[in-house]
PDB file of C-alpha atoms in Angstrom:
ATOM      1  CA  ASN Z 666    -132.938-226.817 132.431  1.00  0.00           C
ATOM      2  CA  ALA Z 667    -134.152-229.699 134.579  1.00  0.00           C
ATOM      3  CA  GLY Z 668    -136.073-227.661 137.191  1.00  0.00           C
ATOM      4  CA  VAL Z 669    -137.788-230.046 139.615  1.00  0.00           C
ATOM      5  CA  THR Z 670    -137.397-233.758 138.957  1.00  0.00           C
ATOM      6  CA  GLN Z 671    -139.328-236.493 140.713  1.00  0.00           C
ATOM      7  CA  THR Z 672    -138.573-240.201 140.736  1.00  0.00           C
ATOM      8  CA  PRO Z 673    -140.231-242.557 140.199  1.00  0.00           C
ATOM      9  CA  LYS Z 674    -143.085-241.436 137.968  1.00  0.00           C
ATOM     10  CA  PHE Z 675    -145.280-244.444 138.725  1.00  0.00           C
ATOM     11  CA  ARG Z 676    -145.316-247.038 141.476  1.00  0.00           C
ATOM     12  CA  VAL Z 677    -147.610-249.768 142.727  1.00  0.00           C
ATOM     13  CA  LEU Z 678    -147.184-250.870 146.330  1.00  0.00           C
ATOM     14  CA  LYS Z 679    -148.775-253.535 148.442  1.00  0.00           C
ATOM     15  CA  THR Z 680    -150.315-252.522 151.744  1.00  0.00           C
ATOM     16  CA  GLY Z 681    -147.626-252.406 154.401  1.00  0.00           C
ATOM     17  CA  GLN Z 682    -144.699-251.930 152.035  1.00  0.00           C
ATOM     18  CA  SER Z 683    -142.397-248.968 152.332  1.00  0.00           C
ATOM     19  CA  MET Z 684    -140.940-246.662 149.719  1.00  0.00           C
ATOM     20  CA  THR Z 685    -139.177-243.353 149.233  1.00  0.00           C
ATOM     21  CA  LEU Z 686    -140.003-240.709 146.670  1.00  0.00           C
ATOM     22  CA  LEU Z 687    -137.137-238.521 145.579  1.00  0.00           C
ATOM     23  CA  CYS Z 688    -137.367-234.881 144.582  1.00  0.00           C
ATOM     24  CA  ALA Z 689    -134.400-232.990 143.169  1.00  0.00           C
ATOM     25  CA  GLN Z 690    -134.202-229.333 142.158  1.00  0.00           C
ATOM     26  CA  ASP Z 691    -131.378-227.516 140.441  1.00  0.00           C
ATOM     27  CA  MET Z 692    -132.556-223.931 141.005  1.00  0.00           C
ATOM     28  CA  ASN Z 693    -130.862-223.417 144.380  1.00  0.00           C
ATOM     29  CA  HIS Z 694    -134.261-222.941 146.017  1.00  0.00           C
ATOM     30  CA  GLU Z 695    -134.431-222.795 149.785  1.00  0.00           C
ATOM     31  CA  TYR Z 696    -137.990-224.035 150.157  1.00  0.00           C
ATOM     32  CA  MET Z 697    -139.268-227.430 149.091  1.00  0.00           C
ATOM     33  CA  TYR Z 698    -142.701-228.998 149.462  1.00  0.00           C
ATOM     34  CA  TRP Z 699    -144.504-232.286 149.091  1.00  0.00           C
ATOM     35  CA  TYR Z 700    -148.180-232.204 148.104  1.00  0.00           C
ATOM     36  CA  ARG Z 701    -150.694-234.879 147.353  1.00  0.00           C
ATOM     37  CA  GLN Z 702    -153.441-234.392 144.807  1.00  0.00           C
ATOM     38  CA  ASP Z 703    -156.718-236.238 145.095  1.00  0.00           C
ATOM     39  CA  PRO Z 704    -159.796-235.815 142.879  1.00  0.00           C
ATOM     40  CA  GLY Z 705    -161.940-232.854 143.910  1.00  0.00           C
ATOM     41  CA  MET Z 706    -159.583-231.919 146.751  1.00  0.00           C
ATOM     42  CA  GLY Z 707    -156.911-229.944 144.979  1.00  0.00           C
ATOM     43  CA  LEU Z 708    -153.450-229.991 146.475  1.00  0.00           C
ATOM     44  CA  ARG Z 709    -152.820-230.693 150.126  1.00  0.00           C
ATOM     45  CA  LEU Z 710    -149.495-229.982 151.756  1.00  0.00           C
ATOM     46  CA  ILE Z 711    -147.890-233.023 153.412  1.00  0.00           C
ATOM     47  CA  HIS Z 712    -144.536-231.700 154.621  1.00  0.00           C
ATOM     48  CA  TYR Z 713    -142.264-228.859 153.704  1.00  0.00           C
ATOM     49  CA  SER Z 714    -138.757-227.625 154.292  1.00  0.00           C
ATOM     50  CA  VAL Z 715    -137.455-224.084 154.597  1.00  0.00           C
ATOM     51  CA  GLY Z 716    -133.819-225.046 154.197  1.00  0.00           C
ATOM     52  CA  GLU Z 717    -131.262-227.809 154.328  1.00  0.00           C
ATOM     53  CA  GLY Z 718    -131.623-229.886 157.464  1.00  0.00           C
ATOM     54  CA  THR Z 719    -135.094-228.554 158.345  1.00  0.00           C
ATOM     55  CA  THR Z 720    -138.534-230.082 157.891  1.00  0.00           C
ATOM     56  CA  ALA Z 721    -142.022-229.225 159.093  1.00  0.00           C
ATOM     57  CA  LYS Z 722    -145.488-230.724 158.991  1.00  0.00           C
ATOM     58  CA  GLY Z 723    -148.111-229.533 156.585  1.00  0.00           C
ATOM     59  CA  GLU Z 724    -151.831-230.157 156.456  1.00  0.00           C
ATOM     60  CA  VAL Z 725    -151.796-233.966 156.088  1.00  0.00           C
ATOM     61  CA  PRO Z 726    -148.496-235.307 157.516  1.00  0.00           C
ATOM     62  CA  ASP Z 727    -149.677-238.577 159.086  1.00  0.00           C
ATOM     63  CA  GLY Z 728    -148.158-241.705 157.567  1.00  0.00           C
ATOM     64  CA  TYR Z 729    -145.313-239.806 155.891  1.00  0.00           C
ATOM     65  CA  ASN Z 730    -141.798-238.781 156.838  1.00  0.00           C
ATOM     66  CA  VAL Z 731    -139.372-236.480 155.054  1.00  0.00           C
ATOM     67  CA  SER Z 732    -135.713-235.586 155.037  1.00  0.00           C
ATOM     68  CA  ARG Z 733    -133.707-232.699 153.589  1.00  0.00           C
ATOM     69  CA  LEU Z 734    -130.084-233.718 154.022  1.00  0.00           C
ATOM     70  CA  LYS Z 735    -128.981-231.770 150.961  1.00  0.00           C
ATOM     71  CA  LYS Z 736    -130.402-228.472 149.772  1.00  0.00           C
ATOM     72  CA  GLN Z 737    -131.268-229.817 146.346  1.00  0.00           C
ATOM     73  CA  ASN Z 738    -133.044-232.993 147.514  1.00  0.00           C
ATOM     74  CA  PHE Z 739    -136.244-233.571 149.458  1.00  0.00           C
ATOM     75  CA  LEU Z 740    -137.256-237.151 150.198  1.00  0.00           C
ATOM     76  CA  LEU Z 741    -140.745-238.352 151.062  1.00  0.00           C
ATOM     77  CA  GLY Z 742    -141.022-241.702 152.815  1.00  0.00           C
ATOM     78  CA  LEU Z 743    -143.938-244.012 153.396  1.00  0.00           C
ATOM     79  CA  GLU Z 744    -143.031-246.480 156.141  1.00  0.00           C
ATOM     80  CA  SER Z 745    -146.111-248.695 155.859  1.00  0.00           C
ATOM     81  CA  ALA Z 746    -148.231-247.889 152.842  1.00  0.00           C
ATOM     82  CA  ALA Z 747    -152.021-247.854 153.116  1.00  0.00           C
ATOM     83  CA  PRO Z 748    -154.670-247.734 150.349  1.00  0.00           C
ATOM     84  CA  SER Z 749    -155.628-244.234 151.577  1.00  0.00           C
ATOM     85  CA  GLN Z 750    -152.207-243.096 150.375  1.00  0.00           C
ATOM     86  CA  THR Z 751    -153.107-243.865 146.769  1.00  0.00           C
ATOM     87  CA  SER Z 752    -152.678-240.475 145.166  1.00  0.00           C
ATOM     88  CA  VAL Z 753    -150.580-238.337 142.865  1.00  0.00           C
ATOM     89  CA  TYR Z 754    -147.675-236.773 144.720  1.00  0.00           C
ATOM     90  CA  PHE Z 755    -146.117-233.502 143.659  1.00  0.00           C
ATOM     91  CA  CYS Z 756    -142.899-231.974 144.787  1.00  0.00           C
ATOM     92  CA  ALA Z 757    -142.351-228.237 144.463  1.00  0.00           C
ATOM     93  CA  SER Z 758    -139.659-225.734 145.294  1.00  0.00           C
ATOM     94  CA  SER Z 759    -139.471-221.972 145.659  1.00  0.00           C
ATOM     95  CA  TYR Z 760    -137.044-219.233 146.607  1.00  0.00           C
ATOM     96  CA  GLY Z 761    -138.970-218.524 149.789  1.00  0.00           C
ATOM     97  CA  GLY Z 762    -140.020-215.236 151.278  1.00  0.00           C
ATOM     98  CA  GLU Z 763    -143.239-213.601 150.195  1.00  0.00           C
ATOM     99  CA  ALA Z 764    -142.790-214.082 146.438  1.00  0.00           C
ATOM    100  CA  GLN Z 765    -143.769-217.681 146.720  1.00  0.00           C
ATOM    101  CA  ALA Z 766    -144.073-218.746 143.103  1.00  0.00           C
ATOM    102  CA  ALA Z 767    -143.456-222.469 143.289  1.00  0.00           C
ATOM    103  CA  PHE Z 768    -142.089-224.689 140.576  1.00  0.00           C
ATOM    104  CA  PHE Z 769    -143.522-228.183 140.364  1.00  0.00           C
ATOM    105  CA  GLY Z 770    -142.274-231.575 139.338  1.00  0.00           C
ATOM    106  CA  GLN Z 771    -144.222-233.826 136.990  1.00  0.00           C
ATOM    107  CA  GLY Z 772    -145.733-235.894 139.751  1.00  0.00           C
ATOM    108  CA  THR Z 773    -145.572-239.487 140.991  1.00  0.00           C
ATOM    109  CA  ARG Z 774    -148.660-241.627 140.628  1.00  0.00           C
ATOM    110  CA  LEU Z 775    -148.733-244.054 143.553  1.00  0.00           C
ATOM    111  CA  THR Z 776    -151.215-246.887 143.882  1.00  0.00           C
ATOM    112  CA  VAL Z 777    -151.428-248.918 147.073  1.00  0.00           C
ATOM    113  CA  VAL Z 778    -153.270-252.226 146.714  1.00  0.00           C
TER     114      VAL Z 778
ATOM    115  CA  GLY G 128    -156.521-220.247 158.334  1.00  0.00           C
ATOM    116  CA  GLU G 129    -156.618-219.365 154.684  1.00  0.00           C
ATOM    117  CA  ASP G 130    -159.175-221.100 152.489  1.00  0.00           C
ATOM    118  CA  VAL G 131    -159.314-220.821 148.708  1.00  0.00           C
ATOM    119  CA  GLU G 132    -162.409-221.847 146.752  1.00  0.00           C
ATOM    120  CA  GLN G 133    -163.140-222.325 143.071  1.00  0.00           C
ATOM    121  CA  SER G 134    -165.912-223.813 141.004  1.00  0.00           C
ATOM    122  CA  LEU G 135    -165.004-227.260 139.672  1.00  0.00           C
ATOM    123  CA  PHE G 136    -165.954-226.985 135.997  1.00  0.00           C
ATOM    124  CA  LEU G 137    -166.201-224.432 133.203  1.00  0.00           C
ATOM    125  CA  SER G 138    -167.097-225.067 129.574  1.00  0.00           C
ATOM    126  CA  VAL G 139    -166.597-222.405 126.892  1.00  0.00           C
ATOM    127  CA  ARG G 140    -166.762-222.261 123.116  1.00  0.00           C
ATOM    128  CA  GLU G 141    -163.507-222.009 121.206  1.00  0.00           C
ATOM    129  CA  GLY G 142    -162.729-218.365 120.465  1.00  0.00           C
ATOM    130  CA  ASP G 143    -164.792-217.044 123.371  1.00  0.00           C
ATOM    131  CA  SER G 144    -163.335-215.630 126.576  1.00  0.00           C
ATOM    132  CA  SER G 145    -163.051-217.839 129.646  1.00  0.00           C
ATOM    133  CA  VAL G 146    -163.413-216.395 133.122  1.00  0.00           C
ATOM    134  CA  ILE G 147    -162.329-218.543 136.042  1.00  0.00           C
ATOM    135  CA  ASN G 148    -163.236-217.270 139.490  1.00  0.00           C
ATOM    136  CA  CYS G 149    -161.700-217.781 142.906  1.00  0.00           C
ATOM    137  CA  THR G 150    -162.462-216.549 146.402  1.00  0.00           C
ATOM    138  CA  TYR G 151    -160.145-216.529 149.385  1.00  0.00           C
ATOM    139  CA  THR G 152    -160.702-215.882 153.052  1.00  0.00           C
ATOM    140  CA  ASP G 153    -157.537-214.238 154.356  1.00  0.00           C
ATOM    141  CA  SER G 154    -157.740-210.546 153.537  1.00  0.00           C
ATOM    142  CA  SER G 155    -154.042-210.140 154.314  1.00  0.00           C
ATOM    143  CA  SER G 156    -152.950-212.573 151.608  1.00  0.00           C
ATOM    144  CA  THR G 157    -149.930-211.121 149.924  1.00  0.00           C
ATOM    145  CA  TYR G 158    -149.526-212.931 146.616  1.00  0.00           C
ATOM    146  CA  LEU G 159    -152.256-214.632 144.591  1.00  0.00           C
ATOM    147  CA  TYR G 160    -151.405-217.072 141.832  1.00  0.00           C
ATOM    148  CA  TRP G 161    -152.884-218.895 138.905  1.00  0.00           C
ATOM    149  CA  TYR G 162    -151.440-222.263 137.945  1.00  0.00           C
ATOM    150  CA  LYS G 163    -152.302-224.463 134.963  1.00  0.00           C
ATOM    151  CA  GLN G 164    -152.190-228.245 135.034  1.00  0.00           C
ATOM    152  CA  GLU G 165    -152.385-230.166 131.788  1.00  0.00           C
ATOM    153  CA  PRO G 166    -153.229-233.899 131.831  1.00  0.00           C
ATOM    154  CA  GLY G 167    -150.462-235.998 133.337  1.00  0.00           C
ATOM    155  CA  ALA G 168    -148.312-232.988 134.133  1.00  0.00           C
ATOM    156  CA  GLY G 169    -147.329-230.909 137.103  1.00  0.00           C
ATOM    157  CA  LEU G 170    -148.566-227.413 137.844  1.00  0.00           C
ATOM    158  CA  GLN G 171    -147.209-224.593 135.747  1.00  0.00           C
ATOM    159  CA  LEU G 172    -147.247-221.044 137.063  1.00  0.00           C
ATOM    160  CA  LEU G 173    -149.273-218.872 134.677  1.00  0.00           C
ATOM    161  CA  THR G 174    -149.269-215.544 136.429  1.00  0.00           C
ATOM    162  CA  TYR G 175    -149.486-213.930 139.817  1.00  0.00           C
ATOM    163  CA  ILE G 176    -150.642-210.668 141.301  1.00  0.00           C
ATOM    164  CA  PHE G 177    -149.506-208.808 144.358  1.00  0.00           C
ATOM    165  CA  SER G 178    -152.222-207.803 146.781  1.00  0.00           C
ATOM    166  CA  ASN G 179    -151.727-204.065 146.211  1.00  0.00           C
ATOM    167  CA  MET G 180    -152.636-204.431 142.534  1.00  0.00           C
ATOM    168  CA  ASP G 181    -156.111-204.495 140.999  1.00  0.00           C
ATOM    169  CA  MET G 182    -155.290-205.886 137.603  1.00  0.00           C
ATOM    170  CA  LYS G 183    -152.498-207.535 135.707  1.00  0.00           C
ATOM    171  CA  GLN G 184    -152.464-208.321 132.005  1.00  0.00           C
ATOM    172  CA  ASP G 185    -150.140-210.695 130.222  1.00  0.00           C
ATOM    173  CA  GLN G 186    -150.949-211.334 126.558  1.00  0.00           C
ATOM    174  CA  ARG G 187    -154.251-213.290 126.525  1.00  0.00           C
ATOM    175  CA  LEU G 188    -154.418-213.474 130.316  1.00  0.00           C
ATOM    176  CA  THR G 189    -155.998-210.842 132.542  1.00  0.00           C
ATOM    177  CA  VAL G 190    -156.079-211.174 136.314  1.00  0.00           C
ATOM    178  CA  LEU G 191    -158.526-209.062 138.302  1.00  0.00           C
ATOM    179  CA  LEU G 192    -158.360-208.708 142.063  1.00  0.00           C
ATOM    180  CA  ASN G 193    -161.209-207.361 144.185  1.00  0.00           C
ATOM    181  CA  LYS G 194    -159.719-207.042 147.644  1.00  0.00           C
ATOM    182  CA  LYS G 195    -162.950-205.882 149.231  1.00  0.00           C
ATOM    183  CA  ASP G 196    -164.765-209.046 148.170  1.00  0.00           C
ATOM    184  CA  LYS G 197    -161.630-211.230 148.347  1.00  0.00           C
ATOM    185  CA  HIS G 198    -162.288-212.319 144.791  1.00  0.00           C
ATOM    186  CA  LEU G 199    -159.753-213.185 142.125  1.00  0.00           C
ATOM    187  CA  SER G 200    -160.486-213.957 138.494  1.00  0.00           C
ATOM    188  CA  LEU G 201    -158.520-215.154 135.495  1.00  0.00           C
ATOM    189  CA  ARG G 202    -159.747-214.166 132.057  1.00  0.00           C
ATOM    190  CA  ILE G 203    -158.405-215.995 129.021  1.00  0.00           C
ATOM    191  CA  ALA G 204    -159.166-214.159 125.792  1.00  0.00           C
ATOM    192  CA  ASP G 205    -159.770-216.059 122.528  1.00  0.00           C
ATOM    193  CA  THR G 206    -159.813-219.444 124.258  1.00  0.00           C
ATOM    194  CA  GLN G 207    -158.093-222.204 122.280  1.00  0.00           C
ATOM    195  CA  THR G 208    -158.152-225.994 122.567  1.00  0.00           C
ATOM    196  CA  GLY G 209    -154.681-225.832 124.086  1.00  0.00           C
ATOM    197  CA  ASP G 210    -156.174-223.966 127.019  1.00  0.00           C
ATOM    198  CA  SER G 211    -158.006-227.120 128.130  1.00  0.00           C
ATOM    199  CA  ALA G 212    -156.603-227.872 131.564  1.00  0.00           C
ATOM    200  CA  ILE G 213    -157.238-227.557 135.277  1.00  0.00           C
ATOM    201  CA  TYR G 214    -156.602-224.075 136.626  1.00  0.00           C
ATOM    202  CA  PHE G 215    -155.626-223.630 140.249  1.00  0.00           C
ATOM    203  CA  CYS G 216    -155.939-220.480 142.255  1.00  0.00           C
ATOM    204  CA  ALA G 217    -153.465-220.162 145.137  1.00  0.00           C
ATOM    205  CA  ALA G 218    -152.671-217.667 147.876  1.00  0.00           C
ATOM    206  CA  THR G 219    -149.840-216.938 150.232  1.00  0.00           C
ATOM    207  CA  PRO G 220    -151.290-215.919 153.594  1.00  0.00           C
ATOM    208  CA  ARG G 221    -149.604-213.614 156.089  1.00  0.00           C
ATOM    209  CA  GLY G 222    -148.466-214.778 159.497  1.00  0.00           C
ATOM    210  CA  PRO G 223    -145.373-216.151 161.214  1.00  0.00           C
ATOM    211  CA  SER G 224    -145.333-219.327 159.147  1.00  0.00           C
ATOM    212  CA  SER G 225    -146.850-217.891 155.994  1.00  0.00           C
ATOM    213  CA  ALA G 226    -143.588-217.832 154.101  1.00  0.00           C
ATOM    214  CA  SER G 227    -143.707-221.608 154.049  1.00  0.00           C
ATOM    215  CA  LYS G 228    -147.208-222.108 152.778  1.00  0.00           C
ATOM    216  CA  ILE G 229    -149.070-221.733 149.535  1.00  0.00           C
ATOM    217  CA  ILE G 230    -152.749-222.572 149.854  1.00  0.00           C
ATOM    218  CA  PHE G 231    -154.377-224.009 146.737  1.00  0.00           C
ATOM    219  CA  GLY G 232    -157.963-224.134 145.624  1.00  0.00           C
ATOM    220  CA  SER G 233    -159.461-227.388 144.340  1.00  0.00           C
ATOM    221  CA  GLY G 234    -158.971-226.407 140.716  1.00  0.00           C
ATOM    222  CA  THR G 235    -161.350-225.520 137.874  1.00  0.00           C
ATOM    223  CA  ARG G 236    -161.443-227.877 134.915  1.00  0.00           C
ATOM    224  CA  LEU G 237    -161.769-225.838 131.720  1.00  0.00           C
ATOM    225  CA  SER G 238    -163.137-227.646 128.687  1.00  0.00           C
ATOM    226  CA  ILE G 239    -163.399-226.133 125.218  1.00  0.00           C
ATOM    227  CA  ARG G 240    -166.326-226.761 122.865  1.00  0.00           C
ATOM    228  CA  PRO G 241    -165.777-226.506 119.103  1.00  0.00           C
TER     229      PRO G 241
END
């Protein structure tokens, strides 16, 4: 079972470059999330989606955009990368509702130089 | 909004019990979770407890919930080297948009001494 798959696993960007991180889940989950993880700060929610075609802002949305054109995919875009966006990015998905156990991908380590 | 707090580090001797503590602010939180993150990996759900429960046991893991103090703990019995990881406490708050949010603590790094 694949679960939640993120691509790429590692990436180095120059300041001002753009990129898209892809998240795919094969569990038919309604809800999908993008988090960033920084040392000592735990996980912070960037954007989330409660279903195909919907997106919403999380705690730290600035500098990121997302799209959920297909239920199984959730894309995170950086239009103009900044060094402050150096982080590990995690995608997660869940069934939704109150039983919110989320399943996580392996993470993408992004460095912006 | 909901806030979840944990201590950053815990060191225990192999074979002893580990107790990782967490506090949360929203008394109406419905589900509380413990996740484990091993180096270079994503978060893995260990266990969860519903807010109307006081305790849940699953093999070596025991979760205790004190709703009055808004305190959650994870006890790992007979701690092994494979238990070395970062443990995250998380909560699902109530509210109109709560179904979309899981609030995580900063994580507790558990290290095992021989």
